[in-house]
PDB file of C-alpha atoms in Angstrom:
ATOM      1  CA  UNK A  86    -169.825  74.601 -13.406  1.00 84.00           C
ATOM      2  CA  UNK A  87    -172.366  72.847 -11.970  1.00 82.00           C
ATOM      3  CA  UNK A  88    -172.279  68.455 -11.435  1.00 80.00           C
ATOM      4  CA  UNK A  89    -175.202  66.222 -10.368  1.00 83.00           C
ATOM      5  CA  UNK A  90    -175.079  63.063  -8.546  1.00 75.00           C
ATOM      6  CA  UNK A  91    -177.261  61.210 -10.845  1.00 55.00           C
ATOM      7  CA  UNK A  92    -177.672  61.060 -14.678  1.00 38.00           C
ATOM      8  CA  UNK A  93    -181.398  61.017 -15.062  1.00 32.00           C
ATOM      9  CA  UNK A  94    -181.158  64.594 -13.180  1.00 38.00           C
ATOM     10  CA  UNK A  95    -178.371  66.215 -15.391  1.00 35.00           C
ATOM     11  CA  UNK A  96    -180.942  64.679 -18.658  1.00 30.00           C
ATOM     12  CA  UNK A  97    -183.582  66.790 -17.279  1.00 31.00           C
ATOM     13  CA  UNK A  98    -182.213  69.578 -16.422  1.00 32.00           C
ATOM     14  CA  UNK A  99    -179.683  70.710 -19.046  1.00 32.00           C
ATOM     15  CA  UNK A 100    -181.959  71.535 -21.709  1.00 30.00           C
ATOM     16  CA  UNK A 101    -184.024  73.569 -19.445  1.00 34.00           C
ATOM     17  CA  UNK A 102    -180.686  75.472 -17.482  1.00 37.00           C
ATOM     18  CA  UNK A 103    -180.263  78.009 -20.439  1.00 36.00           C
ATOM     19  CA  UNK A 104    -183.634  79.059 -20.803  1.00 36.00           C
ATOM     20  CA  UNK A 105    -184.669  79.520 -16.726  1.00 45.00           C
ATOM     21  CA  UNK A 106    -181.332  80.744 -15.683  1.00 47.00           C
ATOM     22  CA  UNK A 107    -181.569  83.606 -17.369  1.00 42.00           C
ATOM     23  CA  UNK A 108    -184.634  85.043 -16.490  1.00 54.00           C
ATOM     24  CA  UNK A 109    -185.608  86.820 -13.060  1.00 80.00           C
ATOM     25  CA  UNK A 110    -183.924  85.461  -9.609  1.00 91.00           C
ATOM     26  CA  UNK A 111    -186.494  83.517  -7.325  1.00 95.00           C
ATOM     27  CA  UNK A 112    -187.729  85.589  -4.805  1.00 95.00           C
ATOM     28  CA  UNK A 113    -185.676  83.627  -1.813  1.00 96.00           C
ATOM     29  CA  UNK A 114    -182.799  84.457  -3.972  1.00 97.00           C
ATOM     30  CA  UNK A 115    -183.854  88.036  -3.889  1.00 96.00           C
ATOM     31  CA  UNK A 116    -184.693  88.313  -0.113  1.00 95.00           C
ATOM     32  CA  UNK A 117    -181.320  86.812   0.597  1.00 96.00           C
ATOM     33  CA  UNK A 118    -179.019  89.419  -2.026  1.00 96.00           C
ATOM     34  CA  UNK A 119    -181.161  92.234  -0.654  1.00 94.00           C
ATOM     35  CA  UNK A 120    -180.573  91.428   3.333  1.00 92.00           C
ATOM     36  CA  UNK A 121    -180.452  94.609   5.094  1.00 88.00           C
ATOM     37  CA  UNK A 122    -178.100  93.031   7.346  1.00 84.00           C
ATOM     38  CA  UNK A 123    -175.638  91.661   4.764  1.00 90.00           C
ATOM     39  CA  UNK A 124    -172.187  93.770   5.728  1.00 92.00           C
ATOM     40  CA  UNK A 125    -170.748  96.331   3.415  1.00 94.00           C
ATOM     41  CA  UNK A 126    -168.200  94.300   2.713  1.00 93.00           C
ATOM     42  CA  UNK A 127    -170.051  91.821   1.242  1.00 94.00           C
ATOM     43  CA  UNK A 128    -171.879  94.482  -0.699  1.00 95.00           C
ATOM     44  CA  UNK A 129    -168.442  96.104  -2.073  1.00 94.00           C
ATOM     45  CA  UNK A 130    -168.198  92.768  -3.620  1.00 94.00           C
ATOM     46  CA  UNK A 131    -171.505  92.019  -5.492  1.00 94.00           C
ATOM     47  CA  UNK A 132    -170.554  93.721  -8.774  1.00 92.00           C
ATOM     48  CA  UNK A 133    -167.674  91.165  -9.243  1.00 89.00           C
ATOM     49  CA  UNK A 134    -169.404  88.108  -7.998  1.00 89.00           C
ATOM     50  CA  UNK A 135    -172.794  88.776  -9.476  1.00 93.00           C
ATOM     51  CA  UNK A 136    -175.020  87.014  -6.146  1.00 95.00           C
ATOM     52  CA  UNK A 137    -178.106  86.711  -7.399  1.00 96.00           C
ATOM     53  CA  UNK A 138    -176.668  84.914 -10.616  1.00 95.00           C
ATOM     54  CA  UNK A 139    -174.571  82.844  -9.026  1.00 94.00           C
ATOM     55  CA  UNK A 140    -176.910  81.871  -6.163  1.00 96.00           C
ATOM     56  CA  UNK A 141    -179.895  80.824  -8.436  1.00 96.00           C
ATOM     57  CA  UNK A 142    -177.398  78.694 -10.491  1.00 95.00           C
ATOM     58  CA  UNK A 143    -176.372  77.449  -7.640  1.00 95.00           C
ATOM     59  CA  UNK A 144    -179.759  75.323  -7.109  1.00 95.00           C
ATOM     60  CA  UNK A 145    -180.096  76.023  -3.370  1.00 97.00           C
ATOM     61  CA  UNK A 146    -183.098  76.481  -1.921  1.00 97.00           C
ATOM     62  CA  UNK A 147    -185.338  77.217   0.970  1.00 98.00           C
ATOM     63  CA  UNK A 148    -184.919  73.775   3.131  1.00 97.00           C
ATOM     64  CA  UNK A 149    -182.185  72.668   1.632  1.00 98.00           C
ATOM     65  CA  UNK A 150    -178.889  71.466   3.619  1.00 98.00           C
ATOM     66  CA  UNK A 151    -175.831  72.368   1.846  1.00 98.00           C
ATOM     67  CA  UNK A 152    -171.867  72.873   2.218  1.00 97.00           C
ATOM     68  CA  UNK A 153    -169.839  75.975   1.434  1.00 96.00           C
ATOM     69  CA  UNK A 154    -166.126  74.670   0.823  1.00 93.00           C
ATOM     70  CA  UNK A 155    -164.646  77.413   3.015  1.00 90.00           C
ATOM     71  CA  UNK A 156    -160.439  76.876   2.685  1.00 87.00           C
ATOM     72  CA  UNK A 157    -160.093  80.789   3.526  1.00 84.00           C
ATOM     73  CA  UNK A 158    -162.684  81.181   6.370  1.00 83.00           C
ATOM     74  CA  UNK A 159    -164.377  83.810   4.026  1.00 86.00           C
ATOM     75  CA  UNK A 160    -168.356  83.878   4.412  1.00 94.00           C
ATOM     76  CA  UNK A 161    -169.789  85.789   1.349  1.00 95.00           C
ATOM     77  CA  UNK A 162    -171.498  82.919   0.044  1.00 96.00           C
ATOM     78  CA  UNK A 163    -172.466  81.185   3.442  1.00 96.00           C
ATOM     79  CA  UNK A 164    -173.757  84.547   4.676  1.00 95.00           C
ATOM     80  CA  UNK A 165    -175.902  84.188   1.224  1.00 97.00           C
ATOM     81  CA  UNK A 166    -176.956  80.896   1.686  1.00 97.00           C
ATOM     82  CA  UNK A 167    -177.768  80.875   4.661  1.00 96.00           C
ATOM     83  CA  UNK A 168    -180.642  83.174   4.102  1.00 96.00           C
ATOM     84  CA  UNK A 169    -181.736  81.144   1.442  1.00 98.00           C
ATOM     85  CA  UNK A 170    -182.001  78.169   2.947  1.00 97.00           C
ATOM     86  CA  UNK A 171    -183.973  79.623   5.959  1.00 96.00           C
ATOM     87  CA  UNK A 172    -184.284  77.637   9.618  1.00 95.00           C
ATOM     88  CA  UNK A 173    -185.231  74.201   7.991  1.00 96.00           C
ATOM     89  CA  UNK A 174    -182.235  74.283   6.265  1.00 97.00           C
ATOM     90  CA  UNK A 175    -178.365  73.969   7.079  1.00 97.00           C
ATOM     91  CA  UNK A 176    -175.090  75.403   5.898  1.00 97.00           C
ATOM     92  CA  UNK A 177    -171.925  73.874   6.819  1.00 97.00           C
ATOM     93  CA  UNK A 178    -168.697  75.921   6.743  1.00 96.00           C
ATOM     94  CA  UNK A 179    -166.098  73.122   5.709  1.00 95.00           C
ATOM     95  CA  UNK A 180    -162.813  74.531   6.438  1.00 92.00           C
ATOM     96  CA  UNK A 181    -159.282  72.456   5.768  1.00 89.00           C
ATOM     97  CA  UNK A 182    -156.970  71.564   8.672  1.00 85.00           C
ATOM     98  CA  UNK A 183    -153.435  71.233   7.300  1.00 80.00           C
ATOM     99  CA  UNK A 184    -153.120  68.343   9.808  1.00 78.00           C
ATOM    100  CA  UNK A 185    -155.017  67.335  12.526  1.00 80.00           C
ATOM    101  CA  UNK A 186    -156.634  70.205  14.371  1.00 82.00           C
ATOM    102  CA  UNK A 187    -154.980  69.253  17.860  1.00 85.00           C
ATOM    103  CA  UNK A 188    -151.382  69.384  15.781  1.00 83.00           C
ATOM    104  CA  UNK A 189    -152.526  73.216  14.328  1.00 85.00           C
ATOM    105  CA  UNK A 190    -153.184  74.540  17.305  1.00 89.00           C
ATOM    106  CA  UNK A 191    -150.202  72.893  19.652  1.00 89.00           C
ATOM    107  CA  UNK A 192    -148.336  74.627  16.725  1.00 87.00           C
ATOM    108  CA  UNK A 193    -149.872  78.367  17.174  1.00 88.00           C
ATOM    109  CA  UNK A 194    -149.452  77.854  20.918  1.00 92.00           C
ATOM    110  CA  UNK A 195    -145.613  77.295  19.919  1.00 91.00           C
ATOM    111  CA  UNK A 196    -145.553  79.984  18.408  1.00 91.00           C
ATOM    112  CA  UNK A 197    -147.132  81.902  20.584  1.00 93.00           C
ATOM    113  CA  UNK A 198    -144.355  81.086  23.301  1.00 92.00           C
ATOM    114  CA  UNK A 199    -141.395  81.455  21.100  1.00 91.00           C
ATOM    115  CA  UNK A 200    -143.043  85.569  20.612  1.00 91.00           C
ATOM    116  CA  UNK A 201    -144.216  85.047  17.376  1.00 91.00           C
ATOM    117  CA  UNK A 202    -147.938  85.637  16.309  1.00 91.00           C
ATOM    118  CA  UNK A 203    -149.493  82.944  13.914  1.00 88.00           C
ATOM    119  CA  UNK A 204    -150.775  84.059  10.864  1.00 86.00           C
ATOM    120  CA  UNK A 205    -155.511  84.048  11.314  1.00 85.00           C
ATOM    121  CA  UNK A 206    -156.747  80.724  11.244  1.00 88.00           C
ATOM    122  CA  UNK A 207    -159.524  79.900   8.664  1.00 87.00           C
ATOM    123  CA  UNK A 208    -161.448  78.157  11.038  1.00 91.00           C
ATOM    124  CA  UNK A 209    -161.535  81.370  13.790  1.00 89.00           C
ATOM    125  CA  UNK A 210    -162.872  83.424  11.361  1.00 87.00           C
ATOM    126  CA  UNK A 211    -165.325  81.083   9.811  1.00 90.00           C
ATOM    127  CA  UNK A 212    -166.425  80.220  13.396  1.00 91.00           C
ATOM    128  CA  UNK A 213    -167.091  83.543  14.417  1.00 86.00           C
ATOM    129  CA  UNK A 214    -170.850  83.242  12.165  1.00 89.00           C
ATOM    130  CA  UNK A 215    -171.847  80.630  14.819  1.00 82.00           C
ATOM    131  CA  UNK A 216    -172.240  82.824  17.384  1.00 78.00           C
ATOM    132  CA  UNK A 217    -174.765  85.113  15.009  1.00 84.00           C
ATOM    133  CA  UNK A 218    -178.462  85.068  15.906  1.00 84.00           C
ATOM    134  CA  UNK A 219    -179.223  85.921  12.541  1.00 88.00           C
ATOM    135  CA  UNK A 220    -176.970  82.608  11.093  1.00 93.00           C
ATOM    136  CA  UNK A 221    -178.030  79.917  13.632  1.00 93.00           C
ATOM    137  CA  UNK A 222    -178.644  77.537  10.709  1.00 95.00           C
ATOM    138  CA  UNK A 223    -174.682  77.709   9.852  1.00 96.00           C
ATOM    139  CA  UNK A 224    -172.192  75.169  11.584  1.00 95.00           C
ATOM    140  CA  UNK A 225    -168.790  74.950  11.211  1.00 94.00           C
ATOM    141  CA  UNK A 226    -166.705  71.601  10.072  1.00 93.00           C
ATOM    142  CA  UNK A 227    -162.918  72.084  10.226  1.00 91.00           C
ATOM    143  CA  UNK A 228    -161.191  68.927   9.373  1.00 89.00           C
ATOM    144  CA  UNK A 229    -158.334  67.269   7.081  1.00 87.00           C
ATOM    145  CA  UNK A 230    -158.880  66.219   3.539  1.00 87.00           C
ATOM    146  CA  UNK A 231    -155.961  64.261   3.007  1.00 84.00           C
ATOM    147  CA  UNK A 232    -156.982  61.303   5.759  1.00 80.00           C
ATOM    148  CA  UNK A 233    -157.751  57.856   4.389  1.00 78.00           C
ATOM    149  CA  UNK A 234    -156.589  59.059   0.768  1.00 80.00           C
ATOM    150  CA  UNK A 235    -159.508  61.610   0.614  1.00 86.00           C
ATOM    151  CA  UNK A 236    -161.980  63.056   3.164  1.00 88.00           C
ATOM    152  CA  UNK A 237    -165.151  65.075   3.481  1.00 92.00           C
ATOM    153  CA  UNK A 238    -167.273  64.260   5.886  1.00 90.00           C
ATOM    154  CA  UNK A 239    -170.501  65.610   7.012  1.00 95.00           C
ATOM    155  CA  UNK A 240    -172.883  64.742   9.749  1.00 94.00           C
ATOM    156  CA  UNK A 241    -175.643  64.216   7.093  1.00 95.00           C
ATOM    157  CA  UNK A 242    -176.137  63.953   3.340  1.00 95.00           C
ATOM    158  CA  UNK A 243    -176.482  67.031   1.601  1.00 97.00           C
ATOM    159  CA  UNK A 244    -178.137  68.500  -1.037  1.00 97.00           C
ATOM    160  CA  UNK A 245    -175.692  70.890  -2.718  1.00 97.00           C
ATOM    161  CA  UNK A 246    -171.663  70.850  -2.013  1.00 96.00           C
ATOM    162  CA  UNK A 247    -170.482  74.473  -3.202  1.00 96.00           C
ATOM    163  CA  UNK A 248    -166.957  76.043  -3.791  1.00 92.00           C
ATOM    164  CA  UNK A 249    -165.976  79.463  -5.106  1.00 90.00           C
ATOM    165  CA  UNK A 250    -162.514  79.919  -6.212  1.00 81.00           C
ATOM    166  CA  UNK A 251    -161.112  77.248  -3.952  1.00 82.00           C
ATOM    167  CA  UNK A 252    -161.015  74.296  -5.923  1.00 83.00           C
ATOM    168  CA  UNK A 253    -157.608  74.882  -7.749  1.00 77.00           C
ATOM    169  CA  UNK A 254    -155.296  75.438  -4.390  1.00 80.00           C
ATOM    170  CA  UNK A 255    -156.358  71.298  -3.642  1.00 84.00           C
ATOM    171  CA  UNK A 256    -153.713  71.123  -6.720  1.00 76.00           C
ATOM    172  CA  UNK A 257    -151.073  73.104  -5.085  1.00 75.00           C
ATOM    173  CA  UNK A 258    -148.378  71.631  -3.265  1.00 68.00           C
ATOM    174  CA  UNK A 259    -149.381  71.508   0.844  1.00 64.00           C
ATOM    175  CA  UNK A 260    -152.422  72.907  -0.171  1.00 58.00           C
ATOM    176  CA  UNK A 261    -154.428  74.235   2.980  1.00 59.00           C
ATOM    177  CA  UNK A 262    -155.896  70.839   4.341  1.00 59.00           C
ATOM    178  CA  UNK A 263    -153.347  68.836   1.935  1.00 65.00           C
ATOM    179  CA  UNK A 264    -150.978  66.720   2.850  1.00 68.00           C
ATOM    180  CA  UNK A 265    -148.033  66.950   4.949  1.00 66.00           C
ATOM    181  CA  UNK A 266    -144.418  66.915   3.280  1.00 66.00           C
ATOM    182  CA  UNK A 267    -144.694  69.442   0.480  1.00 63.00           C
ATOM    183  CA  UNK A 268    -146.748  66.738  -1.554  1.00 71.00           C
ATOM    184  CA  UNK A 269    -149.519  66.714  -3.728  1.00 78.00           C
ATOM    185  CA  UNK A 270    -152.989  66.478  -2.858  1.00 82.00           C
ATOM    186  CA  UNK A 271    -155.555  63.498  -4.038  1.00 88.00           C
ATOM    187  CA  UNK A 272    -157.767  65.430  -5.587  1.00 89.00           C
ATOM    188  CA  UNK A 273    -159.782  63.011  -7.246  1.00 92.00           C
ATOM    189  CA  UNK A 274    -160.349  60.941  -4.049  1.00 93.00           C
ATOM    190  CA  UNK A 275    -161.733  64.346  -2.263  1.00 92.00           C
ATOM    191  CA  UNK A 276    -164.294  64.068  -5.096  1.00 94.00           C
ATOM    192  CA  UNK A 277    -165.606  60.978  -5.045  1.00 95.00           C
ATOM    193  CA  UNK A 278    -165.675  61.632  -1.117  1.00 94.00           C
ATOM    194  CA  UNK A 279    -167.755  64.562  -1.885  1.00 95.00           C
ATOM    195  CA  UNK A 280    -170.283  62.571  -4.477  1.00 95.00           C
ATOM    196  CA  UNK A 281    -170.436  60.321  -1.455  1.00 94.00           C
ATOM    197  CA  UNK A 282    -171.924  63.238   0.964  1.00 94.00           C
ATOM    198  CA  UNK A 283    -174.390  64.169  -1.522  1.00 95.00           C
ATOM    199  CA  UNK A 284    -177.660  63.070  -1.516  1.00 94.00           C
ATOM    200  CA  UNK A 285    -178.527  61.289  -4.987  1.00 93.00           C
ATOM    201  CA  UNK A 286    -179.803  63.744  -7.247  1.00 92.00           C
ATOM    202  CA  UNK A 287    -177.811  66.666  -5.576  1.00 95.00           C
ATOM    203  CA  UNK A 288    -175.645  69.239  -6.858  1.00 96.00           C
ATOM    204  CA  UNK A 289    -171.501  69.855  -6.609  1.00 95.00           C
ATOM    205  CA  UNK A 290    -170.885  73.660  -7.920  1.00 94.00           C
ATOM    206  CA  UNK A 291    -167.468  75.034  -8.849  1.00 90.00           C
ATOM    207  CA  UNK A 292    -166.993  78.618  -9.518  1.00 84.00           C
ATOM    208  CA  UNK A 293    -163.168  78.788 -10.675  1.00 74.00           C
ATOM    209  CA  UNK A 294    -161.725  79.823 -14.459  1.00 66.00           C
ATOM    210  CA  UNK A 295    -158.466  80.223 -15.892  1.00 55.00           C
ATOM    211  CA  UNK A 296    -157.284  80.523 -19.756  1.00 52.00           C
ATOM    212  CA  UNK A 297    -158.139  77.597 -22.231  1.00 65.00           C
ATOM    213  CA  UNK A 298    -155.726  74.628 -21.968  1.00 54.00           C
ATOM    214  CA  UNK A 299    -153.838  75.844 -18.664  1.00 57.00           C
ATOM    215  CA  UNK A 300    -154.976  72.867 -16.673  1.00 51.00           C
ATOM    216  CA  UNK A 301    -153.760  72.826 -13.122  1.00 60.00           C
ATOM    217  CA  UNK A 302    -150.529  74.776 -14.020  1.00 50.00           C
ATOM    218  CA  UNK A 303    -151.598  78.595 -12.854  1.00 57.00           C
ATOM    219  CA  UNK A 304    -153.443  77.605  -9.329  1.00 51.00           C
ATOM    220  CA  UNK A 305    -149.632  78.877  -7.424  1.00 53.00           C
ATOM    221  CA  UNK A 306    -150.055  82.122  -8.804  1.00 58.00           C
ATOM    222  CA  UNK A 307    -152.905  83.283 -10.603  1.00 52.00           C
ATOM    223  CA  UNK A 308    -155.393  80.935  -7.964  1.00 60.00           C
ATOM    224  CA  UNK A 309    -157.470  79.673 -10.910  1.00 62.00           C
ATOM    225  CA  UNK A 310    -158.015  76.467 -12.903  1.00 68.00           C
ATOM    226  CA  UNK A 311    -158.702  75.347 -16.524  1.00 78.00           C
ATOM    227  CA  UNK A 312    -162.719  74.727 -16.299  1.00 80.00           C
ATOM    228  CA  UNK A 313    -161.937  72.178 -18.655  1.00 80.00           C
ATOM    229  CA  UNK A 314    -159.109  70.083 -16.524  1.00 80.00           C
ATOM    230  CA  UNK A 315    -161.625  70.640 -13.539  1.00 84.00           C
ATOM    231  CA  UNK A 316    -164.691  69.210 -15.416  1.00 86.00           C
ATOM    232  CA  UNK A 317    -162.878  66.105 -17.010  1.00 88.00           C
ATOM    233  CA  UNK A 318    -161.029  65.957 -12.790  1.00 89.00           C
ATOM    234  CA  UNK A 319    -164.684  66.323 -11.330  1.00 92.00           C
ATOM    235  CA  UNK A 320    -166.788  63.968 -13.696  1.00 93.00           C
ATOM    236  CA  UNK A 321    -163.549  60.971 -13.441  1.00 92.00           C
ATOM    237  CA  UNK A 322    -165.189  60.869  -9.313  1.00 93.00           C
ATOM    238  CA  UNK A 323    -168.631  59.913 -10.575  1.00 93.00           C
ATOM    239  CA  UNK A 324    -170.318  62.707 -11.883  1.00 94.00           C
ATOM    240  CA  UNK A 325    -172.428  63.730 -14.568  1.00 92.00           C
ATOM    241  CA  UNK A 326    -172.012  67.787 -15.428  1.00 92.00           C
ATOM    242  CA  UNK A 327    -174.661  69.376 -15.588  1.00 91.00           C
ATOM    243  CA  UNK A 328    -174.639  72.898 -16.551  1.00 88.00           C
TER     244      UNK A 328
END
C-alpha cells in the first residue's frame, strides 16, 4: 500500500498507478535488481519478494532521499535502494531501540559478564552496510519510537518512508522499539511522526497482508496485518492512500 503526503498528489496519480505499474521496470530499477554485486542471499529471495515490482511501486528514484524502516537489521531492500537512488541520493536504515541505546547496550554488557551471550542486535547488523564502498549513500538511525508519545526522526525531510513486513510488530506488545512494561505501542502517533519527516508530496509504503477482517489480531504469530486495519490506522495520521 502506498500513502502520499498531500491530496492533490494521490488525485493525480491513482488513475494513472494501474496502467504504468504494470508495464516494464525503469531502467534504474533494472540496474539496481540486476547488481552483480547484490549477495546470493538476496537473490535466493527475489522470487518471493518480486524486486523489480515492488521497487518501481515503491516511487524511489535516482536522487531521491528515502528511509527503509529496518526493525530486524535486514538490508534486502536498502541494498536495493540504495542503488537506485545513486550518490545524490540517501538511504537511512531506521532501526528501533527498545529503550534508549545507552540502556541496550549497558544491558548486553550485563550480560556479557554474567556468561551469557545477547541475542544479534538489529542495529550491528544493519550497521555493518556503512562500512561498504559500494553503499556509502546508506546511514544508519537507531533510535526509540515510543519517546514523546511517538518518534521518527531524521536529519532531513525525505522523500519516501518504506517498510516491508514490519509494520504489524509496532502492534505487538514491547514491540522492538516499543515501549517499556509489556505495553502497547502508539502506533498512530509513529505515523503522524512519519507524515511529519516526509517532504509534502512524498510517499509512505507498506508491504504487509494478512486475511480479510483480521485487523491487528495475527501480528504475534503469523507477523502480518489486515491491509485494511493498516490503511484506515495509516490514513487516521494524515494521509491520503494512494495506490
Amino acid at each position: 500500500m502506498r500513502f502520499t503526503h498531500a491530496t492533490c498528489v494521490a488525485a493525480l496519480l491513482c488513475a494513472a498507478v494501474s496502467a504504468t505499474y504494470a508495464a516494464s521496470a525503469p531502467s534504474y530499477v533494472d540496474m539496481a535488481v540486476n547488481a552483480p554485486g547484490r549477495i546470493p542471499d538476496d537473490r535466493k529471495m527475489d522470487g518471493d519478494r518480486k524486486p523489480a515490482d515492488t521497487a518501481t511501486f515503491s516511487m524511489v528514484k535516482p536522487g531521491a532521499k528515502i528511509a527503509v524502516y529496518e526493525p530486524n537489521g535486514e538490508l534486502y531492500y536498502t541494498r536495493i535502494f540504495s542503488k537506485i537512488v545513486g550518490p545524490k541520493g540517501k538511504v537511512y536504515v531506521f532501526v528501533p531501540a527498545p529503550g534508549y541505546p545507552a540502556q541496550v547496550r549497558g544491558a548486553e554488557q550485563d550480560m556479557i559478564k554474567k556468561g551469557t551471550m545477547p541475542p544479534p542486535n538489529p542495529v550491528d547488523v544493519a550497521n555493518a552496510i556503512m562500512n561498504a564502498k559500494d553503499y556509502a549513500n546508506v546511514r544508519v538511525i537507531w533510535e526509540q519510537l515510543y519517546a514523546f508519545g511517538g518518534e521518527f526522526g531524521l536529519p532531513e525531510q525525505l522523500d519516501v518512508i518504506w517498510s516491508a513486513r514490519g509494520y504489524n510488530d509496532l502492534h505487538n506488545k514491547g514491540p522492538l522499539g516499543g515501549p517499556p512494561g509489556n505495553k502497547v505501542l502508539d502506533v498512530v502517533a509513529v505515523d503522524k511522526a512519519i507524515f511529519a519527516t516526509l517532504k509534502p508530496g512524498g510517499y509512505f509504503v507498506v508491504a504487509d497482508a494478512a486475511a480479510k477482517g483480521s485487523g491487528f489480531g495475527m501480528t504475534e504469530n503469523l507477523h502480518r496485518a489486515d491491509p485494511d486495519s493498516v490503511k484506515t490506522e495509516i490514513q487516521s495520521a494524515g494521509f491520503t492512500f494512494d495506490a
